[in-house]
């Protein structure tokens, strides 16, 4: 074993994945590889940290959706000579020279492979294409751990189908192509009353939305009402604001104030939460409205925001209650030819063929279905419609405002063939703009990108991710085309090419000193993200345990569709646990003093029954993402929602400027409905 001293020396103020195990630190298991000495090698030892990116996202992935890590290798006891680190796939079809390593700490070239083995070998020269010398150390990526189950599991999965089969006529969610389901999984059903809005032939048909350019002092009406919508050839009874999908775009200037007269025509209570706006506490929209309420909104910060209900989002938001809010900076010039608001949602729709009957897959009346992983949809909507289309001119620069309004799905959006510049997020611009190959956007997050279309022809807006077939321990690509952009041969005027080519810098939201002290000081509060389960079906318990040795940092697709569907909020309780007091969810009441920024550590517990990512949202405030797994963020921006990957630790700095009693919760709609919320006070 390496000497403990080596690890003490490299340990920084914040816990890193390879530091000695700490329940409030990042998962050693998911982000650190222990290297083992090859037979006959004495004295050498080491570890490889799979480091997170320094920004702008909390997880780094390729445009294909493959997780990309920066390996940081810590070595001790290497004999004299040249040593090289290698990453090799288990099938040996890819061999990557990661660089020369020495005793101590070395940062290597990034790795983006589903599964890999790391070798340290003694070499004559540094730059070889494959290892030729003696292997000194080796270790396997955590992602090599999922394995196919043995015959015993298969027979249990087959046999249980006989005992657990329910003969009911609930429409079943379609199983994604290419996934293998055991008969016992196929027999699972959620134990709740199915809920869908009551059909009514007299309902109006919803329309696409309008943009409301509002001035200080304006008053508008918003009505929540039932509508008909036709999506992918099927007509559904859904919800709307003002009969539109999405709700009207609200566009205001920074610093203005408006009134919204809201009327609820739905049979159930609802509310409007003005996501990310630092408004007056009384208008935050957490409390249910059965008939009418007038919201007073003020907009202190330029940025891209949205509105949605805060009552059973898993149903109401999914059925269409969401809209964009754009708060423009006074005097700011947009250096793009045009702007587009893209609200992306995945809706879960039954298969109209094969006896599925079609229709929306019902929601749970008393408690949400899909309580484990959240409701992954199968029909992608951009602004409420399938097959988004846009025509642009050659060289045109488009400014896209991206909002993910899905219940649970984190997207990895790209436009292959067009250059994409990341400009801003939730509540403001990035310190420095960056070229990105894709945008990782979790539910409730927003990003602003500029995209230039240089070549005439067609390019696609796609979501490209890697799914994990849990039964066979196999990673596989998932690609969904959300829309197509046609680039016309005529040149765009004016030409924003020169401005587009420059990456702008903004004044950092923190001074260099504040940044250092924020990073090094201990957190004011630490919150553990975990879950408890009770009474889950035997097959679910059994199969989840099979998988319990590995969780992908982000669960991109619904690759356990039946087990997930059948789990309800009665069986699954998602938990926010205060590390200091042990209090959970709504029993937590943190107090912060106004004007004293608070450092909060979010610890996503890897040992939970099912670890997965959580997009954490704080109401009424804004924050900076300081660090992920101990790696300081080099590109700060004001945010209100942050994606915390499985087993990861994310530190945020909360700007406690807005007094009131506010909520903190997970923005996976089913996790929220299954308890994952708490409150805090700023006074
Ligand atoms: Cu969650």
XYZ file of C-alpha atoms and ligand atoms in Angstrom:
684
model
C 0.000 0.000 0.000
C 1.180 3.572 -0.619
C 2.184 5.476 2.454
C -0.681 7.435 4.045
C 1.616 10.466 3.964
C 1.466 10.651 0.177
C -2.293 10.975 0.285
C -2.199 13.455 3.128
C 0.107 15.701 1.157
C -2.073 15.770 -1.915
C -5.309 16.084 0.041
C -6.760 19.541 -0.629
C -9.177 21.519 1.503
C -12.056 19.655 -0.054
C -12.563 15.947 -0.046
C -11.537 14.266 -3.312
C -12.679 10.799 -4.432
C -9.335 9.096 -3.637
C -8.988 10.642 -0.177
C -9.589 8.306 2.774
C -13.233 7.218 2.790
C -15.640 9.727 4.321
C -19.422 9.292 4.271
C -19.803 12.985 3.371
C -17.189 12.888 0.616
C -17.459 11.932 -3.052
C -17.890 8.222 -3.756
C -14.543 6.452 -3.683
C -16.311 3.564 -5.296
C -17.518 5.450 -8.398
C -14.745 8.005 -8.882
C -11.532 6.320 -7.681
C -9.740 3.273 -9.111
C -7.435 1.312 -6.817
C -4.438 0.076 -8.790
C -3.172 -3.412 -8.066
C 0.447 -4.469 -8.540
C 1.074 -7.040 -11.265
C 2.338 -10.440 -10.102
C 5.984 -10.222 -9.130
C 5.982 -6.434 -8.719
C 6.875 -5.359 -5.201
C 6.410 -1.997 -3.554
C 4.465 -0.119 -6.269
C 0.966 1.126 -5.511
C -1.409 3.790 -6.687
C -4.881 5.144 -7.268
C -6.561 6.947 -10.139
C -9.035 9.702 -9.435
C -11.679 10.086 -12.141
C -11.842 13.844 -11.751
C -14.869 15.939 -12.645
C -14.612 18.791 -15.137
C -13.718 22.277 -13.882
C -16.941 23.590 -15.551
C -19.293 24.687 -16.995
C -21.347 21.495 -16.343
C -21.244 19.294 -13.244
C -20.645 16.309 -15.508
C -18.498 16.198 -18.611
C -19.731 14.098 -21.526
C -18.898 13.851 -25.207
C -21.478 14.760 -27.859
C -22.204 10.990 -27.918
C -23.074 11.105 -24.235
C -20.051 9.156 -23.014
C -18.823 10.273 -19.565
C -15.431 11.931 -19.830
C -13.097 12.021 -16.846
C -9.717 13.556 -16.280
C -7.629 10.804 -14.667
C -5.368 12.040 -11.893
C -2.977 9.284 -10.916
C -1.286 9.084 -7.510
C 1.664 6.665 -7.500
C 4.235 5.488 -4.980
C 7.069 2.958 -5.155
C 7.584 2.987 -8.946
C 11.054 1.695 -9.843
C 13.441 3.941 -11.811
C 12.767 4.382 -15.536
C 10.002 5.651 -17.832
C 6.421 4.694 -16.979
C 3.350 5.243 -19.110
C -0.359 5.058 -18.212
C -2.786 3.401 -20.643
C -6.541 3.071 -20.914
C -7.708 -0.081 -22.711
C -11.252 -1.282 -23.379
C -12.083 -4.790 -22.054
C -12.285 -6.045 -25.675
C -8.870 -4.448 -26.336
C -10.327 -2.641 -29.379
C -9.116 0.741 -28.140
C -5.767 1.505 -26.519
C -5.118 5.087 -25.372
C -1.743 6.402 -24.254
C -2.689 8.633 -21.315
C 0.825 10.009 -20.807
C 3.968 9.581 -18.748
C 3.549 9.048 -15.010
C 5.917 9.455 -12.073
C 5.752 8.846 -8.364
C 3.434 11.436 -6.834
C 0.541 13.128 -8.625
C 0.121 13.303 -12.418
C -2.864 14.633 -14.344
C -3.421 12.616 -17.516
C -5.291 12.963 -20.792
C -9.096 12.742 -20.513
C -10.788 9.341 -20.948
C -14.205 8.871 -22.592
C -14.779 5.106 -22.721
C -17.806 3.180 -21.409
C -15.632 0.565 -19.693
C -11.864 0.571 -19.424
C -8.844 -0.933 -17.725
C -5.926 1.251 -16.678
C -2.371 -0.093 -16.964
C 0.873 1.466 -15.800
C 3.774 -0.051 -17.712
C 7.547 0.384 -17.777
C 8.467 1.587 -21.295
C 11.634 2.412 -23.200
C 10.015 5.507 -24.675
C 7.031 7.695 -23.750
C 5.079 8.079 -26.968
C 4.212 4.505 -27.972
C 0.814 3.505 -29.349
C 0.523 0.409 -27.190
C 2.223 -0.994 -24.107
C 5.348 -3.024 -24.930
C 7.090 -3.119 -21.563
C 6.305 -4.811 -18.302
C 2.943 -4.116 -16.680
C 3.502 -2.676 -13.200
C 0.004 -1.761 -12.023
C -3.531 -2.267 -13.254
C -7.069 -1.301 -12.258
C -10.587 -1.402 -13.710
C -13.087 1.419 -14.175
C -16.149 1.221 -11.872
C -18.257 0.869 -15.036
C -16.746 -2.596 -15.720
C -18.540 -3.937 -12.650
C -22.089 -4.460 -13.982
C -22.239 -8.071 -15.193
C -25.054 -10.185 -16.595
C -26.865 -12.081 -13.842
C -26.458 -15.842 -13.619
C -28.997 -18.542 -14.488
C -30.422 -18.519 -10.966
C -31.515 -14.904 -11.365
C -33.036 -15.632 -14.753
C -35.018 -18.552 -13.370
C -36.251 -16.474 -10.424
C -37.224 -13.727 -12.861
C -39.081 -16.263 -14.984
C -40.759 -18.179 -12.173
C -42.013 -15.137 -10.267
C -44.068 -14.066 -13.234
C -46.547 -16.803 -12.386
C -47.091 -15.580 -8.835
C -47.053 -11.812 -9.371
C -49.107 -11.501 -12.527
C -52.081 -9.135 -12.279
C -54.794 -9.395 -14.899
C -55.779 -5.770 -15.150
C -56.266 -3.536 -18.130
C -53.947 -0.632 -17.268
C -52.211 0.657 -20.387
C -48.559 -0.311 -20.162
C -45.629 1.935 -20.992
C -43.839 0.689 -24.104
C -40.503 -1.019 -23.460
C -37.641 0.741 -25.285
C -36.298 -1.259 -28.227
C -33.338 -3.527 -27.549
C -33.948 -3.993 -23.816
C -34.521 -7.446 -22.342
C -37.189 -7.738 -19.649
C -37.738 -10.739 -17.415
C -41.329 -12.062 -17.303
C -41.533 -11.102 -13.619
C -40.641 -7.505 -14.514
C -43.278 -7.437 -17.233
C -45.903 -8.473 -14.664
C -45.256 -5.462 -12.384
C -48.001 -2.820 -11.984
C -48.162 0.389 -9.917
C -50.543 0.009 -6.978
C -52.356 3.348 -7.373
C -55.563 4.534 -9.018
C -54.739 5.503 -12.618
C -55.335 9.201 -13.256
C -55.879 11.097 -16.512
C -57.954 14.263 -17.060
C -61.577 13.474 -17.867
C -62.181 13.665 -21.628
C -64.767 16.179 -22.808
C -65.621 16.534 -26.519
C -66.398 20.246 -26.025
C -62.875 21.189 -24.961
C -61.053 23.689 -27.167
C -58.008 22.659 -29.169
C -54.818 24.215 -27.851
C -52.761 26.594 -29.954
C -49.044 27.305 -30.149
C -47.989 30.102 -27.843
C -47.644 33.876 -28.117
C -44.876 36.134 -26.835
C -46.039 38.803 -24.373
C -43.707 41.824 -24.355
C -44.544 43.367 -21.002
C -43.662 46.738 -19.524
C -43.215 47.762 -15.922
C -46.634 47.957 -14.267
C -48.424 45.716 -16.786
C -51.075 43.232 -15.710
C -51.863 39.974 -17.535
C -54.322 37.126 -17.100
C -53.211 33.509 -16.978
C -55.827 30.772 -16.923
C -55.105 27.101 -16.270
C -57.579 25.114 -18.336
C -58.276 21.794 -19.997
C -57.566 21.495 -23.733
C -57.244 18.989 -26.530
C -53.832 18.434 -28.025
C -52.815 16.219 -30.908
C -49.328 14.780 -30.512
C -47.753 12.180 -32.820
C -51.151 11.398 -34.343
C -53.058 10.879 -31.091
C -55.411 13.374 -29.431
C -55.148 13.803 -25.662
C -56.930 15.756 -22.948
C -54.222 17.931 -21.407
C -53.647 21.122 -19.401
C -52.688 24.572 -20.671
C -52.131 28.186 -19.706
C -54.445 30.389 -21.766
C -55.174 27.501 -24.150
C -51.572 27.570 -25.417
C -48.682 25.107 -25.540
C -46.359 25.967 -23.901
C -47.865 28.852 -21.904
C -47.253 32.371 -23.260
C -43.651 33.603 -23.248
C -43.361 36.413 -20.701
C -40.715 38.897 -21.786
C -39.743 41.795 -19.514
C -36.881 44.178 -18.885
C -34.692 43.676 -15.835
C -36.014 45.676 -12.883
C -39.630 45.758 -13.994
C -42.643 44.602 -12.027
C -45.840 43.016 -13.354
C -49.069 41.516 -12.006
C -50.468 38.158 -13.081
C -54.170 37.503 -12.430
C -54.304 33.741 -12.290
C -57.534 31.738 -12.556
C -57.665 27.991 -12.082
C -60.274 26.213 -14.218
C -58.828 22.765 -13.520
C -60.741 20.357 -11.289
C -57.714 20.148 -8.960
C -55.785 22.709 -6.980
C -52.711 24.138 -8.709
C -50.284 27.062 -8.368
C -47.698 28.958 -10.388
C -44.108 28.866 -9.237
C -41.924 31.488 -10.948
C -38.837 29.358 -11.216
C -35.594 31.185 -10.410
C -37.100 34.648 -9.915
C -35.969 36.398 -6.736
C -39.431 37.731 -6.029
C -41.337 38.536 -2.856
C -41.871 35.433 -0.741
C -45.690 35.672 -0.745
C -45.804 35.184 -4.533
C -43.496 32.159 -4.798
C -46.401 29.945 -5.830
C -45.858 27.041 -3.460
C -49.411 27.119 -2.047
C -52.310 25.639 -3.963
C -54.889 27.852 -5.684
C -58.359 26.399 -6.127
C -59.970 29.391 -7.895
C -57.949 32.615 -8.307
C -54.847 34.440 -7.084
C -52.966 37.556 -8.182
C -49.190 37.226 -8.287
C -46.984 40.301 -8.109
C -43.682 39.640 -9.848
C -40.500 41.679 -9.831
C -37.489 40.752 -11.914
C -34.196 41.877 -10.348
C -31.931 39.664 -12.490
C -31.547 39.290 -16.240
C -31.733 35.652 -17.290
C -33.892 32.885 -18.642
C -36.562 31.582 -16.284
C -39.782 29.604 -16.466
C -43.071 29.068 -14.694
C -44.868 25.871 -13.755
C -47.170 24.529 -11.013
C -45.819 23.494 -7.625
C -48.592 20.980 -6.919
C -48.125 17.458 -8.313
C -45.707 18.581 -11.048
C -45.395 14.930 -12.054
C -48.939 15.292 -13.440
C -49.627 18.984 -14.032
C -46.344 20.056 -15.582
C -46.182 16.885 -17.687
C -49.684 17.648 -19.015
C -48.520 21.007 -20.380
C -48.370 23.617 -17.612
C -45.108 25.417 -18.295
C -43.925 28.611 -19.951
C -40.779 30.689 -20.505
C -39.857 33.980 -18.827
C -37.127 36.054 -20.458
C -35.723 38.917 -18.399
C -33.633 41.119 -20.668
C -30.687 43.108 -19.424
C -31.238 46.842 -19.898
C -29.220 48.196 -22.779
C -27.737 44.808 -23.710
C -27.293 44.074 -27.405
C -27.996 40.551 -28.620
C -25.288 39.651 -31.108
C -27.309 37.064 -32.986
C -29.615 37.254 -36.012
C -32.595 35.704 -34.252
C -33.721 34.104 -31.002
C -35.607 30.873 -30.308
C -37.069 29.559 -27.064
C -36.827 25.775 -26.899
C -38.685 24.063 -24.067
C -37.892 20.361 -24.283
C -40.110 17.701 -22.731
C -40.416 13.932 -23.033
C -44.013 12.737 -22.772
C -44.856 9.112 -21.949
C -47.331 7.870 -24.529
C -48.766 4.375 -24.965
C -48.246 2.422 -28.140
C -51.371 2.746 -30.327
C -50.609 -0.598 -31.997
C -50.135 -4.072 -30.540
C -53.217 -3.869 -28.327
C -51.640 -1.078 -26.284
C -54.610 1.170 -26.958
C -52.418 4.266 -27.093
C -53.228 7.306 -25.011
C -51.121 8.851 -22.301
C -49.798 6.428 -19.714
C -51.902 7.289 -16.638
C -50.447 9.102 -13.650
C -50.958 7.944 -10.065
C -53.957 9.536 -8.337
C -52.886 9.152 -4.706
C -49.143 8.945 -5.270
C -46.814 9.206 -8.264
C -45.943 6.205 -10.411
C -42.270 5.963 -11.533
C -41.155 6.984 -8.054
C -37.726 5.347 -8.344
C -36.224 7.033 -11.412
C -38.952 9.433 -12.434
C -41.182 9.204 -15.499
C -39.023 8.902 -18.598
C -41.082 9.771 -21.674
C -40.829 8.289 -25.153
C -42.108 11.193 -27.289
C -39.834 14.243 -27.436
C -41.556 17.605 -27.651
C -39.945 20.932 -28.445
C -42.360 23.694 -27.460
C -45.090 21.096 -27.130
C -44.707 19.608 -30.619
C -42.839 16.716 -32.169
C -40.464 17.313 -35.092
C -39.233 20.858 -34.406
C -38.418 22.639 -37.690
C -36.406 25.782 -38.299
C -35.130 27.398 -41.492
C -32.059 29.625 -41.284
C -29.804 31.380 -43.753
C -26.223 30.454 -44.353
C -23.971 31.965 -41.670
C -26.936 32.860 -39.478
C -26.252 33.037 -35.744
C -29.185 31.839 -33.645
C -29.523 32.483 -29.938
C -31.285 29.477 -28.384
C -32.838 29.604 -24.925
C -32.912 25.956 -23.802
C -35.158 24.819 -20.930
C -35.594 21.203 -19.890
C -39.171 20.761 -18.661
C -39.049 16.947 -18.525
C -40.117 15.150 -15.357
C -36.796 13.360 -14.941
C -34.769 13.090 -18.148
C -31.401 14.844 -18.299
C -30.600 15.732 -21.917
C -27.316 15.903 -23.802
C -28.248 18.201 -26.682
C -26.112 18.853 -29.731
C -26.374 20.048 -33.312
C -23.704 18.065 -35.186
C -22.400 20.133 -38.079
C -22.943 23.514 -36.422
C -20.690 25.287 -33.941
C -22.155 25.921 -30.497
C -21.099 28.573 -28.004
C -22.258 28.416 -24.391
C -23.142 31.921 -23.261
C -25.295 31.889 -20.129
C -27.326 29.770 -17.755
C -30.274 30.161 -15.361
C -29.748 33.581 -13.824
C -26.876 35.090 -15.768
C -23.904 34.793 -18.117
C -20.863 32.597 -17.627
C -17.633 34.275 -16.565
C -16.197 33.189 -19.884
C -18.087 31.857 -22.870
C -17.015 28.442 -24.135
C -17.235 26.296 -27.253
C -19.166 23.153 -26.381
C -19.888 20.000 -28.332
C -23.127 19.460 -26.414
C -25.227 20.903 -23.587
C -26.010 18.735 -20.560
C -29.297 20.042 -19.227
C -31.147 18.517 -16.282
C -34.846 19.074 -15.530
C -35.506 22.763 -14.693
C -32.060 23.956 -15.827
C -31.657 26.567 -18.585
C -28.798 27.331 -20.919
C -28.341 30.008 -23.557
C -26.256 29.000 -26.571
C -25.319 30.752 -29.788
C -25.168 28.487 -32.815
C -23.819 29.429 -36.240
C -25.015 27.532 -39.292
C -22.231 27.691 -41.863
C -23.076 25.036 -44.426
C -26.244 24.887 -46.534
C -28.224 21.689 -46.003
C -29.892 20.033 -43.041
C -28.603 19.612 -39.514
C -30.398 17.911 -36.642
C -30.980 18.848 -33.021
C -30.343 15.594 -31.205
C -30.218 14.085 -27.763
C -27.424 11.541 -27.706
C -26.718 9.544 -24.563
C -25.458 6.183 -23.341
C -27.980 3.879 -21.701
C -27.152 1.014 -19.370
C -28.894 -2.309 -19.961
C -28.888 -3.295 -16.307
C -29.763 -6.946 -16.915
C -26.758 -7.579 -19.155
C -24.384 -4.952 -17.788
C -24.107 -3.485 -21.287
C -23.806 0.171 -22.316
C -25.598 1.155 -25.513
C -26.131 4.402 -27.451
C -29.535 6.137 -27.460
C -30.132 8.815 -30.107
C -33.299 10.882 -30.446
C -33.817 13.527 -33.101
C -35.754 16.443 -31.635
C -35.775 18.629 -34.703
C -34.203 19.572 -38.011
C -32.702 22.904 -39.044
C -32.597 23.642 -42.762
C -29.750 25.953 -43.732
C -30.657 27.885 -46.889
C -27.940 28.857 -49.393
C -28.606 32.644 -49.130
C -26.297 34.496 -46.748
C -27.678 35.899 -43.496
C -27.641 39.663 -43.026
C -26.209 41.213 -40.959
C -23.276 38.861 -40.590
C -22.558 38.188 -36.909
C -19.660 35.865 -37.807
C -16.986 38.120 -36.304
C -18.811 38.537 -32.970
C -19.627 34.834 -32.918
C -15.955 33.864 -33.305
C -15.021 35.699 -30.092
C -15.470 34.142 -26.648
C -16.566 37.015 -24.405
C -15.480 37.365 -20.809
C -17.589 38.900 -18.072
C -16.646 40.284 -14.702
C -16.521 37.233 -12.376
C -19.408 37.002 -9.888
C -16.828 36.544 -7.080
C -13.508 38.301 -6.525
C -10.420 36.075 -6.577
C -10.174 36.421 -2.795
C -13.846 35.557 -2.157
C -13.421 32.593 -4.443
C -10.432 31.256 -2.502
C -12.011 31.769 0.908
C -15.318 30.245 -0.252
C -13.509 27.199 -1.567
C -11.355 26.607 1.483
C -13.859 27.238 4.251
C -15.965 24.364 5.572
C -19.618 24.254 4.472
C -22.245 26.005 6.610
C -24.705 23.202 5.911
C -24.354 19.704 4.474
C -27.264 17.893 2.888
C -27.256 14.183 2.053
C -29.413 13.018 -0.875
C -30.675 9.487 -0.347
C -33.768 7.263 -0.299
C -35.680 4.741 1.774
C -37.903 2.023 0.417
C -40.589 -0.215 1.850
C -42.661 -3.001 0.378
C -41.123 -3.033 -3.093
C -41.826 -6.213 -5.076
C -39.316 -9.009 -4.500
C -38.139 -8.975 -8.116
C -37.382 -5.228 -7.888
C -35.390 -5.655 -4.666
C -33.518 -8.575 -6.174
C -32.639 -6.921 -9.492
C -31.712 -3.599 -7.920
C -29.267 -5.390 -5.652
C -27.639 -6.970 -8.685
C -26.980 -3.515 -9.933
C -26.094 -2.006 -6.599
C -22.369 -2.173 -7.229
C -22.453 0.447 -9.975
C -24.466 3.581 -10.734
C -23.719 5.712 -13.769
C -23.084 9.364 -12.812
C -26.227 10.210 -14.794
C -29.036 7.802 -15.556
C -29.831 9.061 -19.039
C -32.621 6.721 -20.090
C -35.444 4.730 -18.589
C -33.720 1.384 -18.921
C -35.666 -0.317 -16.094
C -39.071 0.761 -17.400
C -41.323 -1.769 -15.686
C -39.715 -1.728 -12.238
C -39.626 2.034 -12.375
C -43.239 2.399 -13.537
C -44.524 0.076 -10.821
C -42.749 1.918 -7.987
C -44.936 4.510 -6.267
C -44.457 7.171 -3.630
C -45.877 4.698 -1.114
C -42.847 2.448 -1.522
C -40.126 4.944 -2.351
C -39.292 7.897 -0.108
C -36.621 10.190 -1.459
C -34.793 11.895 1.364
C -32.870 15.097 1.991
C -31.001 14.520 5.237
C -29.332 17.277 7.231
C -25.908 15.858 8.077
C -25.632 17.947 11.273
C -28.981 17.098 12.898
C -30.126 13.953 11.106
C -33.457 15.686 10.375
C -35.122 14.823 7.087
C -37.153 16.619 4.405
C -39.825 19.010 5.775
C -38.475 18.607 9.342
C -35.384 20.562 8.257
C -35.523 24.328 8.735
C -32.208 26.007 8.004
C -31.701 29.657 8.902
C -29.435 31.967 6.989
C -28.685 35.613 7.676
C -29.492 37.959 4.885
C -26.375 39.195 3.101
C -24.091 36.482 4.491
C -23.422 34.039 1.656
C -23.869 30.441 2.790
C -21.834 27.495 1.595
C -23.953 24.375 1.166
C -22.530 20.923 0.453
C -24.790 18.524 -1.470
C -23.743 14.901 -0.957
C -25.403 12.376 -3.255
C -25.175 9.176 -1.261
C -23.742 6.326 -3.263
C -24.787 3.704 -0.699
C -28.465 4.445 -1.276
C -30.667 1.623 -2.601
C -30.681 3.297 -5.999
C -28.175 6.099 -6.448
C -28.922 8.498 -9.273
C -28.514 12.152 -10.188
C -30.705 14.837 -8.606
C -31.232 18.343 -10.031
C -31.453 20.412 -6.826
C -33.382 23.701 -6.949
C -33.497 26.492 -4.373
C -36.394 28.942 -4.442
C -36.075 32.712 -4.249
C -32.249 32.797 -4.317
C -29.346 32.373 -6.673
C -26.110 30.480 -6.143
C -22.726 29.675 -7.647
C -21.444 26.147 -8.166
C -18.099 26.274 -6.332
C -16.793 22.747 -6.832
C -17.697 19.225 -7.956
C -15.985 16.301 -6.153
C -13.444 18.794 -4.841
C -12.524 20.206 -8.271
C -12.996 24.004 -8.207
C -15.333 25.388 -10.871
C -13.403 27.663 -13.211
C -16.438 29.171 -14.965
C -18.894 30.654 -12.492
C -22.430 31.762 -13.328
C -25.537 32.454 -11.226
C -27.811 29.432 -11.095
C -30.902 28.244 -9.261
C -30.795 24.548 -10.189
C -27.751 22.264 -10.157
C -27.324 18.682 -11.294
C -25.706 16.527 -8.596
C -24.453 13.313 -10.281
C -24.727 9.933 -8.504
C -22.176 9.573 -5.712
C -20.948 13.137 -6.264
C -20.431 16.058 -3.904
C -21.335 19.528 -5.165
C -20.547 22.673 -3.182
C -22.636 25.773 -3.826
C -22.429 29.322 -2.509
C -25.879 30.752 -1.826
C -26.427 34.478 -2.277
C -28.779 35.056 0.672
C -30.145 38.428 -0.431
C -33.847 37.675 -0.603
C -35.613 37.316 2.765
C -38.390 34.809 3.296
C -39.260 31.189 3.911
C -38.155 29.206 0.858
C -37.967 25.675 -0.444
C -35.081 23.490 -1.530
C -36.003 20.352 -3.478
C -35.138 17.859 -6.155
C -36.625 18.842 -9.515
C -37.295 15.290 -10.647
C -41.078 15.633 -10.375
C -41.593 12.157 -8.914
C -38.812 12.618 -6.358
C -40.422 15.853 -5.221
C -43.833 14.170 -5.005
C -42.114 11.344 -3.074
C -40.924 13.694 -0.347
C -37.586 15.133 -1.524
C -38.073 18.720 -0.278
C -37.249 20.932 2.702
C -37.415 24.572 3.656
C -34.999 27.283 4.752
C -35.382 30.827 5.989
C -33.423 33.944 5.121
C -33.911 36.714 7.677
Cu -34.151 13.534 -7.248
